[in-house]
mmCIF file of C-alpha atoms in Angstrom:
data_model
loop_
_atom_site.group_PDB
_atom_site.id
_atom_site.type_symbol
_atom_site.label_atom_id
_atom_site.label_comp_id
_atom_site.label_asym_id
_atom_site.label_seq_id
_atom_site.Cartn_x
_atom_site.Cartn_y
_atom_site.Cartn_z
ATOM 1 C CA ASP A 1 135.937 93.645 157.506
ATOM 2 C CA LEU A 2 139.650 93.147 158.706
ATOM 3 C CA VAL A 3 140.028 91.657 162.690
ATOM 4 C CA ARG A 4 143.345 90.586 163.705
ATOM 5 C CA SER A 5 142.722 89.110 167.432
ATOM 6 C CA ARG A 6 145.723 88.804 169.819
ATOM 7 C CA GLY A 7 147.407 85.812 170.212
ATOM 8 C CA LEU A 8 144.986 83.958 167.133
ATOM 9 C CA GLY A 9 146.615 84.679 163.990
ATOM 10 C CA ASP A 10 144.540 87.072 161.340
ATOM 11 C CA VAL A 11 141.494 87.501 161.678
ATOM 12 C CA TYR A 12 139.428 89.149 159.522
ATOM 13 C CA LYS A 13 135.529 90.365 158.809
ATOM 14 C CA ARG A 14 135.156 92.071 155.622
ATOM 15 C CA GLN A 15 131.909 93.788 154.399
ATOM 16 C CA ASP A 16 129.244 93.324 151.291
ATOM 17 C CA ILE A 17 126.851 95.787 151.312
ATOM 18 C CA GLY A 18 124.087 94.701 149.155
ATOM 19 C CA ASN A 19 120.814 96.177 148.217
ATOM 20 C CA THR A 20 118.651 93.870 150.812
ATOM 21 C CA ASN A 21 121.251 92.939 152.797
ATOM 22 C CA ILE A 22 124.812 93.692 154.491
ATOM 23 C CA LYS A 23 126.871 90.237 154.288
ATOM 24 C CA THR A 24 129.526 90.520 157.169
ATOM 25 C CA GLY A 25 132.555 87.981 156.979
ATOM 26 C CA LEU A 26 134.860 87.208 160.221
ATOM 27 C CA PHE A 27 138.240 85.557 158.702
ATOM 28 C CA LYS A 28 141.230 84.062 160.442
ATOM 29 C CA ASP A 29 144.249 83.267 159.138
ATOM 30 C CA GLY A 30 142.872 84.492 155.326
ATOM 31 C CA ARG A 31 139.819 81.688 156.160
ATOM 32 C CA LEU A 32 136.005 82.460 156.571
ATOM 33 C CA GLN A 33 135.300 81.376 160.665
ATOM 34 C CA ASN A 34 131.582 83.037 160.549
ATOM 35 C CA SER A 35 129.165 84.564 158.666
ATOM 36 C CA TRP A 36 126.426 87.276 159.208
ATOM 37 C CA ARG A 37 123.488 89.865 157.760
ATOM 38 C CA LEU A 38 121.736 92.280 158.683
ATOM 39 C CA ARG A 39 119.124 94.597 156.720
ATOM 40 C CA THR A 40 119.692 97.102 154.759
ATOM 41 C CA ASP A 41 118.014 100.431 155.646
ATOM 42 C CA SER A 42 119.289 103.958 154.987
ATOM 43 C CA LEU A 43 117.061 105.323 157.920
ATOM 44 C CA ARG A 44 119.268 103.211 160.429
ATOM 45 C CA THR A 45 122.311 105.319 162.164
ATOM 46 C CA ALA A 46 126.343 104.335 162.751
ATOM 47 C CA ASP A 47 124.663 103.523 166.724
ATOM 48 C CA GLU A 48 122.461 101.319 165.920
ATOM 49 C CA TYR A 49 124.428 99.414 163.065
ATOM 50 C CA GLY A 50 127.167 99.442 165.097
ATOM 51 C CA THR A 51 125.366 98.285 168.518
ATOM 52 C CA GLN A 52 124.715 95.176 166.485
ATOM 53 C CA MET A 53 128.350 93.972 165.597
ATOM 54 C CA GLU A 54 129.048 94.478 168.642
ATOM 55 C CA GLY A 55 126.199 92.111 169.518
ATOM 56 C CA PHE A 56 127.515 89.824 167.053
ATOM 57 C CA PHE A 57 131.244 90.270 167.966
ATOM 58 C CA GLY A 58 130.476 89.723 172.126
ATOM 59 C CA HIS A 59 128.545 86.181 170.878
ATOM 60 C CA LEU A 60 132.119 85.351 169.539
ATOM 61 C CA ASN A 61 133.947 86.811 172.566
ATOM 62 C CA ILE A 62 135.857 89.168 170.607
ATOM 63 C CA ASP A 63 136.582 92.405 171.421
ATOM 64 C CA THR A 64 135.953 94.978 168.418
ATOM 65 C CA ARG A 65 139.366 96.725 169.761
ATOM 66 C CA GLU A 66 140.727 93.431 167.985
ATOM 67 C CA VAL A 67 140.049 94.515 164.807
ATOM 68 C CA ASP A 68 143.107 96.120 162.670
ATOM 69 C CA GLY A 69 141.488 96.513 159.024
ATOM 70 C CA ILE A 70 138.525 96.915 157.476
ATOM 71 C CA ILE A 71 137.640 96.708 154.043
ATOM 72 C CA MET A 72 134.238 97.197 152.851
ATOM 73 C CA SER A 73 132.054 96.738 149.264
ATOM 74 C CA SER A 74 128.863 98.866 149.178
ATOM 75 C CA VAL A 75 126.363 99.131 145.656
ATOM 76 C CA ILE A 76 124.062 102.055 148.356
ATOM 77 C CA PRO A 77 126.752 104.962 147.431
ATOM 78 C CA SER A 78 124.162 107.049 150.094
ATOM 79 C CA MET A 79 125.055 104.065 153.143
ATOM 80 C CA ASN A 80 129.091 104.785 152.755
ATOM 81 C CA TYR A 81 129.018 107.665 155.309
ATOM 82 C CA THR A 82 126.889 105.375 158.286
ATOM 83 C CA MET A 83 128.614 102.695 157.436
ATOM 84 C CA GLU A 84 132.563 104.358 157.186
ATOM 85 C CA HIS A 85 131.223 106.148 160.929
ATOM 86 C CA MET A 86 130.616 103.361 162.741
ATOM 87 C CA CYS A 87 133.308 101.131 161.935
ATOM 88 C CA GLU A 88 134.855 104.435 162.974
ATOM 89 C CA LEU A 89 133.063 104.770 166.420
ATOM 90 C CA TYR A 90 132.837 100.828 167.100
ATOM 91 C CA PHE A 91 136.152 99.693 165.575
ATOM 92 C CA HIS A 92 138.615 102.612 167.044
ATOM 93 C CA GLN A 93 138.905 104.885 164.626
ATOM 94 C CA GLN A 94 140.124 102.577 161.759
ATOM 95 C CA LYS A 95 139.869 104.239 157.688
ATOM 96 C CA VAL A 96 138.210 101.821 156.009
ATOM 97 C CA MET A 97 139.121 100.434 152.674
ATOM 98 C CA VAL A 98 136.842 100.486 150.178
ATOM 99 C CA VAL A 99 136.538 98.793 147.135
ATOM 100 C CA ASN A 100 137.195 100.207 143.331
ATOM 101 C CA SER A 101 138.236 99.604 139.744
ATOM 102 C CA GLU A 102 141.037 101.471 140.440
ATOM 103 C CA MET A 103 143.168 99.041 143.645
ATOM 104 C CA ASN A 104 145.250 96.045 142.472
ATOM 105 C CA LEU A 105 142.770 93.520 141.529
ATOM 106 C CA GLY A 106 144.477 90.920 139.795
ATOM 107 C CA ILE A 107 142.116 91.278 137.345
ATOM 108 C CA SER A 108 142.263 93.979 133.975
ATOM 109 C CA ILE A 109 139.003 96.030 134.357
ATOM 110 C CA ARG A 110 137.377 96.287 130.648
ATOM 111 C CA TYR A 111 134.169 97.818 131.172
ATOM 112 C CA ASP A 112 132.802 101.240 128.835
ATOM 113 C CA MET A 113 133.014 102.747 132.616
ATOM 114 C CA PRO A 114 135.212 101.371 135.318
ATOM 115 C CA SER A 115 133.535 103.845 137.917
ATOM 116 C CA GLN A 116 130.195 102.616 136.953
ATOM 117 C CA LEU A 117 131.167 98.643 138.159
ATOM 118 C CA GLY A 118 129.175 97.712 140.769
ATOM 119 C CA SER A 119 132.371 96.404 143.474
ATOM 120 C CA ASP A 120 130.586 93.192 144.053
ATOM 121 C CA ARG A 121 130.969 91.894 140.943
ATOM 122 C CA ILE A 122 134.291 92.794 141.222
ATOM 123 C CA CYS A 123 134.617 91.129 144.115
ATOM 124 C CA ASN A 124 133.287 88.462 142.607
ATOM 125 C CA ALA A 125 135.311 88.246 139.586
ATOM 126 C CA VAL A 126 138.322 88.868 141.110
ATOM 127 C CA GLU A 127 138.071 85.460 143.511
ATOM 128 C CA ALA A 128 136.117 83.230 141.022
ATOM 129 C CA TYR A 129 139.142 83.926 138.479
ATOM 130 C CA HIS A 130 142.103 82.878 141.254
ATOM 131 C CA ILE A 131 139.827 79.950 142.471
ATOM 132 C CA TYR A 132 138.503 78.336 138.800
ATOM 133 C CA GLY A 133 140.490 80.149 136.572
ATOM 134 C CA GLY A 134 138.997 81.563 133.185
ATOM 135 C CA PRO A 135 137.067 82.310 131.428
ATOM 136 C CA CYS A 136 134.464 81.845 133.852
ATOM 137 C CA THR A 137 131.113 84.127 134.204
ATOM 138 C CA ILE A 138 129.554 84.542 137.769
ATOM 139 C CA VAL A 139 125.530 84.220 138.599
ATOM 140 C CA ASP A 140 125.548 86.386 142.111
ATOM 141 C CA PHE A 141 121.831 85.625 142.749
ATOM 142 C CA GLY A 142 120.796 88.483 144.762
ATOM 143 C CA THR A 143 118.522 91.651 144.541
ATOM 144 C CA ALA A 144 119.636 91.732 141.069
ATOM 145 C CA THR A 145 121.333 88.387 138.927
ATOM 146 C CA ASN A 146 125.022 89.636 138.166
ATOM 147 C CA PHE A 147 126.257 88.299 135.344
ATOM 148 C CA ALA A 148 130.013 89.083 135.172
ATOM 149 C CA VAL A 149 132.446 87.457 132.476
ATOM 150 C CA VAL A 150 136.261 86.793 133.344
ATOM 151 C CA SER A 151 138.903 85.639 130.042
ATOM 152 C CA ALA A 152 141.067 83.221 130.360
ATOM 153 C CA GLU A 153 143.843 86.477 130.624
ATOM 154 C CA GLY A 154 141.749 87.786 133.781
ATOM 155 C CA GLU A 155 139.848 90.488 131.735
ATOM 156 C CA PHE A 156 136.763 92.070 133.431
ATOM 157 C CA LEU A 157 135.079 92.120 129.549
ATOM 158 C CA GLY A 158 131.866 92.829 131.088
ATOM 159 C CA GLY A 159 128.227 90.889 132.253
ATOM 160 C CA LEU A 160 124.757 91.040 132.193
ATOM 161 C CA ILE A 161 122.109 92.422 135.069
ATOM 162 C CA CYS A 162 118.748 91.066 135.004
ATOM 163 C CA PRO A 163 116.318 91.606 137.493
ATOM 164 C CA GLY A 164 116.524 89.293 140.961
ATOM 165 C CA ILE A 165 114.091 86.306 141.139
ATOM 166 C CA MET A 166 112.338 87.553 144.443
ATOM 167 C CA VAL A 167 112.125 91.378 142.848
ATOM 168 C CA SER A 168 109.995 89.622 139.636
ATOM 169 C CA ALA A 169 107.799 87.453 141.346
ATOM 170 C CA ASP A 170 107.006 90.383 143.978
ATOM 171 C CA ALA A 171 106.320 92.403 140.686
ATOM 172 C CA LEU A 172 104.278 89.384 139.568
ATOM 173 C CA ILE A 173 102.793 89.531 142.443
ATOM 174 C CA GLU A 174 101.942 93.621 143.256
ATOM 175 C CA ARG A 175 100.141 93.876 139.631
ATOM 176 C CA ALA A 176 98.154 90.693 139.465
ATOM 177 C CA ALA A 177 95.737 91.665 142.134
ATOM 178 C CA MET A 178 94.381 87.715 142.442
ATOM 179 C CA LEU A 179 97.542 86.060 142.364
ATOM 180 C CA HIS A 180 99.416 85.879 146.309
ATOM 181 C CA LYS A 181 103.739 85.469 147.433
ATOM 182 C CA VAL A 182 103.910 81.990 147.500
ATOM 183 C CA GLU A 183 107.522 80.043 148.964
ATOM 184 C CA TYR A 184 109.785 79.420 146.493
ATOM 185 C CA ILE A 185 110.098 76.166 146.246
ATOM 186 C CA LYS A 186 109.541 74.103 142.491
ATOM 187 C CA PRO A 187 106.529 71.931 142.678
ATOM 188 C CA GLU A 188 107.212 68.198 141.833
ATOM 189 C CA LYS A 189 105.270 68.917 137.739
ATOM 190 C CA VAL A 190 105.643 71.614 135.667
ATOM 191 C CA ILE A 191 102.156 71.924 134.897
ATOM 192 C CA GLY A 192 100.230 73.288 138.182
ATOM 193 C CA THR A 193 97.045 72.598 138.675
ATOM 194 C CA ASN A 194 96.652 75.555 141.247
ATOM 195 C CA THR A 195 97.618 78.954 141.467
ATOM 196 C CA ARG A 196 100.511 78.516 143.829
ATOM 197 C CA ASP A 197 102.395 75.655 142.260
ATOM 198 C CA GLY A 198 101.654 77.628 139.175
ATOM 199 C CA ILE A 199 103.052 80.255 140.286
ATOM 200 C CA GLN A 200 106.409 78.589 141.849
ATOM 201 C CA SER A 201 107.303 76.633 138.398
ATOM 202 C CA GLY A 202 106.593 79.355 136.323
ATOM 203 C CA VAL A 203 109.181 81.620 138.726
ATOM 204 C CA ILE A 204 111.472 78.753 139.720
ATOM 205 C CA ARG A 205 111.369 77.082 135.784
ATOM 206 C CA GLY A 206 111.045 80.526 134.083
ATOM 207 C CA TYR A 207 113.794 81.662 136.404
ATOM 208 C CA VAL A 208 116.189 78.231 135.026
ATOM 209 C CA GLY A 209 114.884 79.029 131.605
ATOM 210 C CA GLN A 210 116.300 82.410 131.131
ATOM 211 C CA VAL A 211 119.804 81.529 133.215
ATOM 212 C CA ASP A 212 120.352 78.592 130.823
ATOM 213 C CA TYR A 213 119.499 80.931 127.636
ATOM 214 C CA ILE A 214 121.940 83.796 128.675
ATOM 215 C CA LEU A 215 124.889 81.381 129.900
ATOM 216 C CA ARG A 216 124.790 79.399 126.125
ATOM 217 C CA GLN A 217 124.440 82.902 124.680
ATOM 218 C CA ILE A 218 127.604 83.824 126.080
ATOM 219 C CA GLU A 219 129.661 81.195 125.062
ATOM 220 C CA LYS A 220 128.280 81.423 121.571
ATOM 221 C CA GLU A 221 129.364 85.023 121.690
ATOM 222 C CA LEU A 222 133.159 84.591 122.778
ATOM 223 C CA GLY A 223 134.019 80.914 120.727
ATOM 224 C CA VAL A 224 134.684 79.613 124.051
ATOM 225 C CA LYS A 225 133.004 77.087 126.936
ATOM 226 C CA GLN A 226 133.159 78.859 129.929
ATOM 227 C CA THR A 227 133.447 77.970 133.760
ATOM 228 C CA VAL A 228 130.916 78.747 136.086
ATOM 229 C CA VAL A 229 130.166 79.052 139.161
ATOM 230 C CA ALA A 230 127.124 80.643 141.705
ATOM 231 C CA THR A 231 126.983 82.954 144.363
ATOM 232 C CA GLY A 232 123.986 84.936 145.867
ATOM 233 C CA GLY A 233 120.892 83.213 148.412
ATOM 234 C CA MET A 234 119.318 81.514 145.945
ATOM 235 C CA SER A 235 123.337 80.035 144.045
ATOM 236 C CA ASN A 236 121.728 76.045 145.055
ATOM 237 C CA MET A 237 118.115 75.832 144.296
ATOM 238 C CA ILE A 238 118.813 77.067 140.743
ATOM 239 C CA ALA A 239 121.957 74.877 140.253
ATOM 240 C CA SER A 240 119.865 72.021 141.189
ATOM 241 C CA GLU A 241 118.287 72.418 138.659
ATOM 242 C CA THR A 242 120.572 73.025 135.364
ATOM 243 C CA ASP A 243 124.196 71.303 134.758
ATOM 244 C CA ARG A 244 125.640 74.698 132.934
ATOM 245 C CA ILE A 245 126.247 76.072 136.842
ATOM 246 C CA ASN A 246 130.279 74.034 137.874
ATOM 247 C CA TYR A 247 130.638 75.945 141.328
ATOM 248 C CA VAL A 248 128.280 77.047 143.858
ATOM 249 C CA ASN A 249 130.173 79.066 145.964
ATOM 250 C CA PRO A 250 127.716 80.649 148.254
ATOM 251 C CA THR A 251 131.075 83.459 150.074
ATOM 252 C CA LEU A 252 132.360 84.302 146.846
ATOM 253 C CA THR A 253 132.303 87.973 147.885
ATOM 254 C CA LEU A 254 133.163 87.796 151.087
ATOM 255 C CA GLU A 255 136.391 85.915 149.552
ATOM 256 C CA GLY A 256 136.631 87.863 147.183
ATOM 257 C CA LEU A 257 137.496 91.043 149.934
ATOM 258 C CA ALA A 258 139.638 88.999 151.883
ATOM 259 C CA ARG A 259 141.583 88.789 148.799
ATOM 260 C CA ILE A 260 141.504 92.828 147.524
ATOM 261 C CA TYR A 261 142.349 93.271 151.026
ATOM 262 C CA ASP A 262 145.277 91.007 151.237
ATOM 263 C CA MET A 263 146.570 92.622 147.556
ATOM 264 C CA ASN A 264 146.273 96.059 148.687
ATOM 265 C CA ARG A 265 147.378 96.824 152.278
#
């Protein structure tokens, strides 16, 4: 979402509706000032989300009436109306710009069915290519782990979608009676001497191995070395375990939203 604060220059707020969390960023003069997360819940109403948003803005001493533009990225179409209605009610009838593959993006989309391309992947690709150049691969560690590949010429070539690390671990725990939830940290030894360490070592190291293998295969298929950018909640932990990730940018998606808004307003 985008905000202009009177007397303070341009202030921007962008919103990314993910499967687990709704991420919101507040930008001033094109730079991220604050960000926060709300739990994604399709049963919540526009008023519930709106009052929470008002609370965040009030904490920052910013009136929601100062917002002069809104952009949204969503991977849950069923929630779009709720969030757009919330913006109309609590951000004073503003029309929401919704990211899609037909906008001016600064990159071209080479995807069989562009309308099915997740808008979060579009935001990541736009920002990564602008900041780090191409060819690049973006790995977004969220509910799903998304790999997005952009060529040196700024073409979104496609990618991969894998179960996220927490989704994989939760599925393991759910289907195995003797296993239980553990904290997502890496034990010192590869070989676990108890169930907790065994799960942690397998989940963390197994996931790092998957990421390494996929990145290696992408470079092999394209025949060119990639700049690899990681984002998402687990990006720092995974990046610390592999030398294939060049940059970690936790706010890449929000920054991509900001850039797309500026190119299309």
